[in-house]
């Protein structure tokens, strides 16, 4: 086996592991949204619940993350280190803005009288908090991996022939993007 064959095989293995992880996360969110649908038949389900407006801004931020990560991958494939740096830092900024808007959404929910727990809570808000917090936990993993990618980029570990870390990071962020779009649309249209 040549070095190139070993590298290609190793890269496929990393991508397959990430794919399995994303499939398992998809199954978890499918279970959560299924439980949401089943629970919506309860008598105490809030029918007049409104999605916080901050979640619209967070939707724009996560799409921006995905676009910038894709651009970072394209830039490193052309050995454009400066552009790669700009796109990776912009991705991190948009990711942090996404988190900010998620917590703004929580504040808006509380202002509407929708609490996670306690005597004033309702099952609708609790499900929404649970779904959003689960997505934020997965996003935290994405931010950690993005920080590692940025660190490795500054250590000059990526170039046009070796960019697997950026490619895997972009795959995961595209997954997070798709997942939030799905969750947002689900929560927006299925109340």
mmCIF file of N, CA and C in Angstrom, residues 99-173:
data_model
loop_
_atom_site.group_PDB
_atom_site.id
_atom_site.type_symbol
_atom_site.label_atom_id
_atom_site.label_comp_id
_atom_site.label_asym_id
_atom_site.label_seq_id
_atom_site.Cartn_x
_atom_site.Cartn_y
_atom_site.Cartn_z
ATOM 1 N N UNK A 99 -25.275 31.523 18.966
ATOM 2 C CA UNK A 99 -25.488 31.201 20.389
ATOM 3 C C UNK A 99 -26.137 32.390 21.091
ATOM 4 N N UNK A 100 -25.648 33.600 20.834
ATOM 5 C CA UNK A 100 -26.225 34.803 21.434
ATOM 6 C C UNK A 100 -27.715 34.901 21.127
ATOM 7 N N UNK A 101 -28.078 34.727 19.849
ATOM 8 C CA UNK A 101 -29.485 34.837 19.469
ATOM 9 C C UNK A 101 -30.331 33.701 20.044
ATOM 10 N N UNK A 102 -29.743 32.537 20.238
ATOM 11 C CA UNK A 102 -30.484 31.456 20.879
ATOM 12 C C UNK A 102 -30.864 31.848 22.310
ATOM 13 N N UNK A 103 -29.914 32.426 23.031
ATOM 14 C CA UNK A 103 -30.214 32.850 24.406
ATOM 15 C C UNK A 103 -31.147 34.058 24.426
ATOM 16 N N UNK A 104 -31.065 34.918 23.413
ATOM 17 C CA UNK A 104 -32.042 36.003 23.291
ATOM 18 C C UNK A 104 -33.437 35.403 23.092
ATOM 19 N N UNK A 105 -33.508 34.331 22.313
ATOM 20 C CA UNK A 105 -34.783 33.636 22.116
ATOM 21 C C UNK A 105 -35.317 33.085 23.426
ATOM 22 N N UNK A 106 -34.431 32.544 24.250
ATOM 23 C CA UNK A 106 -34.863 32.063 25.574
ATOM 24 C C UNK A 106 -35.408 33.219 26.407
ATOM 25 N N UNK A 107 -34.733 34.364 26.364
ATOM 26 C CA UNK A 107 -35.215 35.541 27.097
ATOM 27 C C UNK A 107 -36.585 35.973 26.594
ATOM 28 N N UNK A 108 -36.792 35.922 25.279
ATOM 29 C CA UNK A 108 -38.091 36.273 24.713
ATOM 30 C C UNK A 108 -39.163 35.282 25.158
ATOM 31 N N UNK A 109 -38.785 34.000 25.247
ATOM 32 C CA UNK A 109 -39.748 33.006 25.714
ATOM 33 C C UNK A 109 -40.173 33.289 27.149
ATOM 34 N N UNK A 110 -39.208 33.616 27.994
ATOM 35 C CA UNK A 110 -39.524 33.934 29.388
ATOM 36 C C UNK A 110 -40.404 35.180 29.445
ATOM 37 N N UNK A 111 -40.099 36.181 28.619
ATOM 38 C CA UNK A 111 -40.898 37.405 28.589
ATOM 39 C C UNK A 111 -42.344 37.106 28.160
ATOM 40 N N UNK A 112 -42.528 36.061 27.349
ATOM 41 C CA UNK A 112 -43.873 35.652 26.920
ATOM 42 C C UNK A 112 -44.562 34.790 27.982
ATOM 43 N N UNK A 113 -43.827 34.468 29.065
ATOM 44 C CA UNK A 113 -44.389 33.634 30.121
ATOM 45 C C UNK A 113 -44.182 32.152 29.907
ATOM 46 N N UNK A 114 -43.230 31.773 29.054
ATOM 47 C CA UNK A 114 -42.945 30.368 28.776
ATOM 48 C C UNK A 114 -41.658 29.972 29.487
ATOM 49 N N UNK A 115 -41.795 29.198 30.538
ATOM 50 C CA UNK A 115 -40.656 28.808 31.374
ATOM 51 C C UNK A 115 -40.296 27.342 31.142
ATOM 52 N N UNK A 116 -39.015 27.037 31.340
ATOM 53 C CA UNK A 116 -38.516 25.678 31.160
ATOM 54 C C UNK A 116 -39.087 24.731 32.213
ATOM 55 N N UNK A 117 -39.033 25.144 33.463
ATOM 56 C CA UNK A 117 -39.508 24.306 34.558
ATOM 57 C C UNK A 117 -40.256 25.171 35.565
ATOM 58 N N UNK A 118 -40.803 24.511 36.530
ATOM 59 C CA UNK A 118 -41.474 25.231 37.609
ATOM 60 C C UNK A 118 -42.976 25.276 37.421
ATOM 61 N N UNK A 119 -43.658 25.869 38.387
ATOM 62 C CA UNK A 119 -45.123 25.878 38.342
ATOM 63 C C UNK A 119 -45.697 26.682 37.173
ATOM 64 N N UNK A 120 -44.938 27.633 36.631
ATOM 65 C CA UNK A 120 -45.426 28.440 35.521
ATOM 66 C C UNK A 120 -45.054 27.846 34.161
ATOM 67 N N UNK A 121 -44.350 26.729 34.151
ATOM 68 C CA UNK A 121 -43.915 26.136 32.888
ATOM 69 C C UNK A 121 -45.075 25.435 32.189
ATOM 70 N N UNK A 122 -44.890 25.210 30.892
ATOM 71 C CA UNK A 122 -45.847 24.382 30.158
ATOM 72 C C UNK A 122 -45.056 23.403 29.300
ATOM 73 N N UNK A 123 -45.698 22.332 28.919
ATOM 74 C CA UNK A 123 -45.011 21.258 28.208
ATOM 75 C C UNK A 123 -44.495 21.723 26.842
ATOM 76 N N UNK A 124 -45.212 22.651 26.209
ATOM 77 C CA UNK A 124 -44.791 23.157 24.906
ATOM 78 C C UNK A 124 -43.437 23.860 25.009
ATOM 79 N N UNK A 125 -43.325 24.773 25.961
ATOM 80 C CA UNK A 125 -42.072 25.511 26.149
ATOM 81 C C UNK A 125 -40.952 24.571 26.585
ATOM 82 N N UNK A 126 -41.279 23.606 27.433
ATOM 83 C CA UNK A 126 -40.257 22.666 27.891
ATOM 84 C C UNK A 126 -39.688 21.880 26.715
ATOM 85 N N UNK A 127 -40.539 21.438 25.814
ATOM 86 C CA UNK A 127 -40.062 20.725 24.617
ATOM 87 C C UNK A 127 -39.194 21.630 23.759
ATOM 88 N N UNK A 128 -39.623 22.873 23.577
ATOM 89 C CA UNK A 128 -38.836 23.801 22.765
ATOM 90 C C UNK A 128 -37.468 24.039 23.381
ATOM 91 N N UNK A 129 -37.435 24.271 24.687
ATOM 92 C CA UNK A 129 -36.156 24.440 25.374
ATOM 93 C C UNK A 129 -35.278 23.198 25.187
ATOM 94 N N UNK A 130 -35.865 22.029 25.347
ATOM 95 C CA UNK A 130 -35.111 20.781 25.230
ATOM 96 C C UNK A 130 -34.504 20.618 23.842
ATOM 97 N N UNK A 131 -35.291 20.871 22.808
ATOM 98 C CA UNK A 131 -34.805 20.737 21.429
ATOM 99 C C UNK A 131 -33.687 21.737 21.157
ATOM 100 N N UNK A 132 -33.886 22.988 21.567
ATOM 101 C CA UNK A 132 -32.884 24.027 21.306
ATOM 102 C C UNK A 132 -31.613 23.760 22.111
ATOM 103 N N UNK A 133 -31.754 23.356 23.365
ATOM 104 C CA UNK A 133 -30.571 23.067 24.175
ATOM 105 C C UNK A 133 -29.799 21.866 23.629
ATOM 106 N N UNK A 134 -30.502 20.864 23.123
ATOM 107 C CA UNK A 134 -29.817 19.714 22.518
ATOM 108 C C UNK A 134 -29.041 20.155 21.281
ATOM 109 N N UNK A 135 -29.634 21.026 20.484
ATOM 110 C CA UNK A 135 -28.919 21.538 19.311
ATOM 111 C C UNK A 135 -27.722 22.377 19.738
ATOM 112 N N UNK A 136 -27.886 23.188 20.779
ATOM 113 C CA UNK A 136 -26.764 23.999 21.272
ATOM 114 C C UNK A 136 -25.623 23.123 21.776
ATOM 115 N N UNK A 137 -25.945 21.986 22.387
ATOM 116 C CA UNK A 137 -24.894 21.070 22.848
ATOM 117 C C UNK A 137 -24.090 20.546 21.663
ATOM 118 N N UNK A 138 -24.774 20.209 20.594
ATOM 119 C CA UNK A 138 -24.068 19.749 19.390
ATOM 120 C C UNK A 138 -23.292 20.900 18.746
ATOM 121 N N UNK A 139 -23.851 22.089 18.824
ATOM 122 C CA UNK A 139 -23.141 23.252 18.300
ATOM 123 C C UNK A 139 -21.884 23.533 19.115
ATOM 124 N N UNK A 140 -21.934 23.298 20.416
ATOM 125 C CA UNK A 140 -20.737 23.491 21.251
ATOM 126 C C UNK A 140 -19.605 22.596 20.756
ATOM 127 N N UNK A 141 -19.946 21.361 20.395
ATOM 128 C CA UNK A 141 -18.943 20.472 19.803
ATOM 129 C C UNK A 141 -18.403 21.038 18.506
ATOM 130 N N UNK A 142 -19.272 21.655 17.716
ATOM 131 C CA UNK A 142 -18.838 22.274 16.475
ATOM 132 C C UNK A 142 -17.921 23.460 16.708
ATOM 133 N N UNK A 143 -18.209 24.248 17.740
ATOM 134 C CA UNK A 143 -17.354 25.402 18.054
ATOM 135 C C UNK A 143 -15.990 24.929 18.539
ATOM 136 N N UNK A 144 -15.982 23.892 19.369
ATOM 137 C CA UNK A 144 -14.696 23.343 19.841
ATOM 138 C C UNK A 144 -13.878 22.842 18.651
ATOM 139 N N UNK A 145 -14.524 22.106 17.744
ATOM 140 C CA UNK A 145 -13.788 21.605 16.574
ATOM 141 C C UNK A 145 -13.329 22.765 15.692
ATOM 142 N N UNK A 146 -14.140 23.812 15.586
ATOM 143 C CA UNK A 146 -13.749 24.982 14.802
ATOM 144 C C UNK A 146 -12.530 25.665 15.421
ATOM 145 N N UNK A 147 -12.495 25.768 16.736
ATOM 146 C CA UNK A 147 -11.327 26.360 17.403
ATOM 147 C C UNK A 147 -10.067 25.527 17.149
ATOM 148 N N UNK A 148 -10.215 24.211 17.163
ATOM 149 C CA UNK A 148 -9.077 23.330 16.864
ATOM 150 C C UNK A 148 -8.631 23.510 15.417
ATOM 151 N N UNK A 149 -9.594 23.628 14.514
ATOM 152 C CA UNK A 149 -9.270 23.836 13.096
ATOM 153 C C UNK A 149 -8.544 25.167 12.916
ATOM 154 N N UNK A 150 -9.018 26.214 13.569
ATOM 155 C CA UNK A 150 -8.356 27.519 13.469
ATOM 156 C C UNK A 150 -6.936 27.425 14.022
ATOM 157 N N UNK A 151 -6.783 26.751 15.150
ATOM 158 C CA UNK A 151 -5.450 26.570 15.736
ATOM 159 C C UNK A 151 -4.535 25.827 14.760
ATOM 160 N N UNK A 152 -5.027 24.724 14.204
ATOM 161 C CA UNK A 152 -4.221 23.956 13.244
ATOM 162 C C UNK A 152 -3.918 24.767 11.984
ATOM 163 N N UNK A 153 -4.861 25.593 11.589
ATOM 164 C CA UNK A 153 -4.624 26.447 10.422
ATOM 165 C C UNK A 153 -3.480 27.419 10.711
ATOM 166 N N UNK A 154 -3.471 28.015 11.891
ATOM 167 C CA UNK A 154 -2.387 28.936 12.239
ATOM 168 C C UNK A 154 -1.057 28.208 12.412
ATOM 169 N N UNK A 155 -1.103 26.928 12.734
ATOM 170 C CA UNK A 155 0.118 26.116 12.813
ATOM 171 C C UNK A 155 0.519 25.603 11.421
ATOM 172 N N UNK A 156 -0.199 26.034 10.391
ATOM 173 C CA UNK A 156 0.048 25.706 8.987
ATOM 174 C C UNK A 156 -0.013 24.202 8.697
ATOM 175 N N UNK A 157 -1.015 23.552 9.304
ATOM 176 C CA UNK A 157 -1.193 22.119 9.065
ATOM 177 C C UNK A 157 -2.078 21.830 7.845
ATOM 178 N N UNK A 158 -2.690 22.871 7.285
ATOM 179 C CA UNK A 158 -3.558 22.674 6.125
ATOM 180 C C UNK A 158 -2.969 23.360 4.900
ATOM 181 N N UNK A 159 -3.192 22.731 3.758
ATOM 182 C CA UNK A 159 -2.808 23.311 2.469
ATOM 183 C C UNK A 159 -3.675 22.655 1.398
ATOM 184 N N UNK A 160 -3.374 22.931 0.145
ATOM 185 C CA UNK A 160 -4.221 22.421 -0.937
ATOM 186 C C UNK A 160 -4.215 20.901 -1.060
ATOM 187 N N UNK A 161 -3.213 20.236 -0.497
ATOM 188 C CA UNK A 161 -3.182 18.776 -0.567
ATOM 189 C C UNK A 161 -3.544 18.119 0.766
ATOM 190 N N UNK A 162 -3.638 18.880 1.835
ATOM 191 C CA UNK A 162 -3.984 18.344 3.161
ATOM 192 C C UNK A 162 -4.947 19.314 3.840
ATOM 193 N N UNK A 163 -6.248 19.035 3.686
ATOM 194 C CA UNK A 163 -7.263 19.913 4.278
ATOM 195 C C UNK A 163 -8.401 19.112 4.906
ATOM 196 N N UNK A 164 -8.104 17.879 5.309
ATOM 197 C CA UNK A 164 -9.144 16.999 5.846
ATOM 198 C C UNK A 164 -9.851 17.625 7.054
ATOM 199 N N UNK A 165 -9.113 18.244 7.957
ATOM 200 C CA UNK A 165 -9.735 18.845 9.145
ATOM 201 C C UNK A 165 -10.768 19.886 8.771
ATOM 202 N N UNK A 166 -10.424 20.736 7.816
ATOM 203 C CA UNK A 166 -11.375 21.761 7.371
ATOM 204 C C UNK A 166 -12.558 21.105 6.663
ATOM 205 N N UNK A 167 -12.293 20.087 5.886
ATOM 206 C CA UNK A 167 -13.371 19.392 5.177
ATOM 207 C C UNK A 167 -14.338 18.728 6.156
ATOM 208 N N UNK A 168 -13.813 18.049 7.168
ATOM 209 C CA UNK A 168 -14.676 17.415 8.166
ATOM 210 C C UNK A 168 -15.455 18.466 8.953
ATOM 211 N N UNK A 169 -14.785 19.560 9.304
ATOM 212 C CA UNK A 169 -15.470 20.643 10.008
ATOM 213 C C UNK A 169 -16.601 21.218 9.178
ATOM 214 N N UNK A 170 -16.354 21.410 7.891
ATOM 215 C CA UNK A 170 -17.397 21.936 7.006
ATOM 216 C C UNK A 170 -18.560 20.957 6.905
ATOM 217 N N UNK A 171 -18.265 19.665 6.818
ATOM 218 C CA UNK A 171 -19.337 18.658 6.768
ATOM 219 C C UNK A 171 -20.213 18.747 8.013
ATOM 220 N N UNK A 172 -19.563 18.856 9.176
ATOM 221 C CA UNK A 172 -20.319 18.912 10.434
ATOM 222 C C UNK A 172 -21.143 20.195 10.505
ATOM 223 N N UNK A 173 -20.577 21.318 10.087
ATOM 224 C CA UNK A 173 -21.334 22.574 10.132
ATOM 225 C C UNK A 173 -22.484 22.565 9.144
#
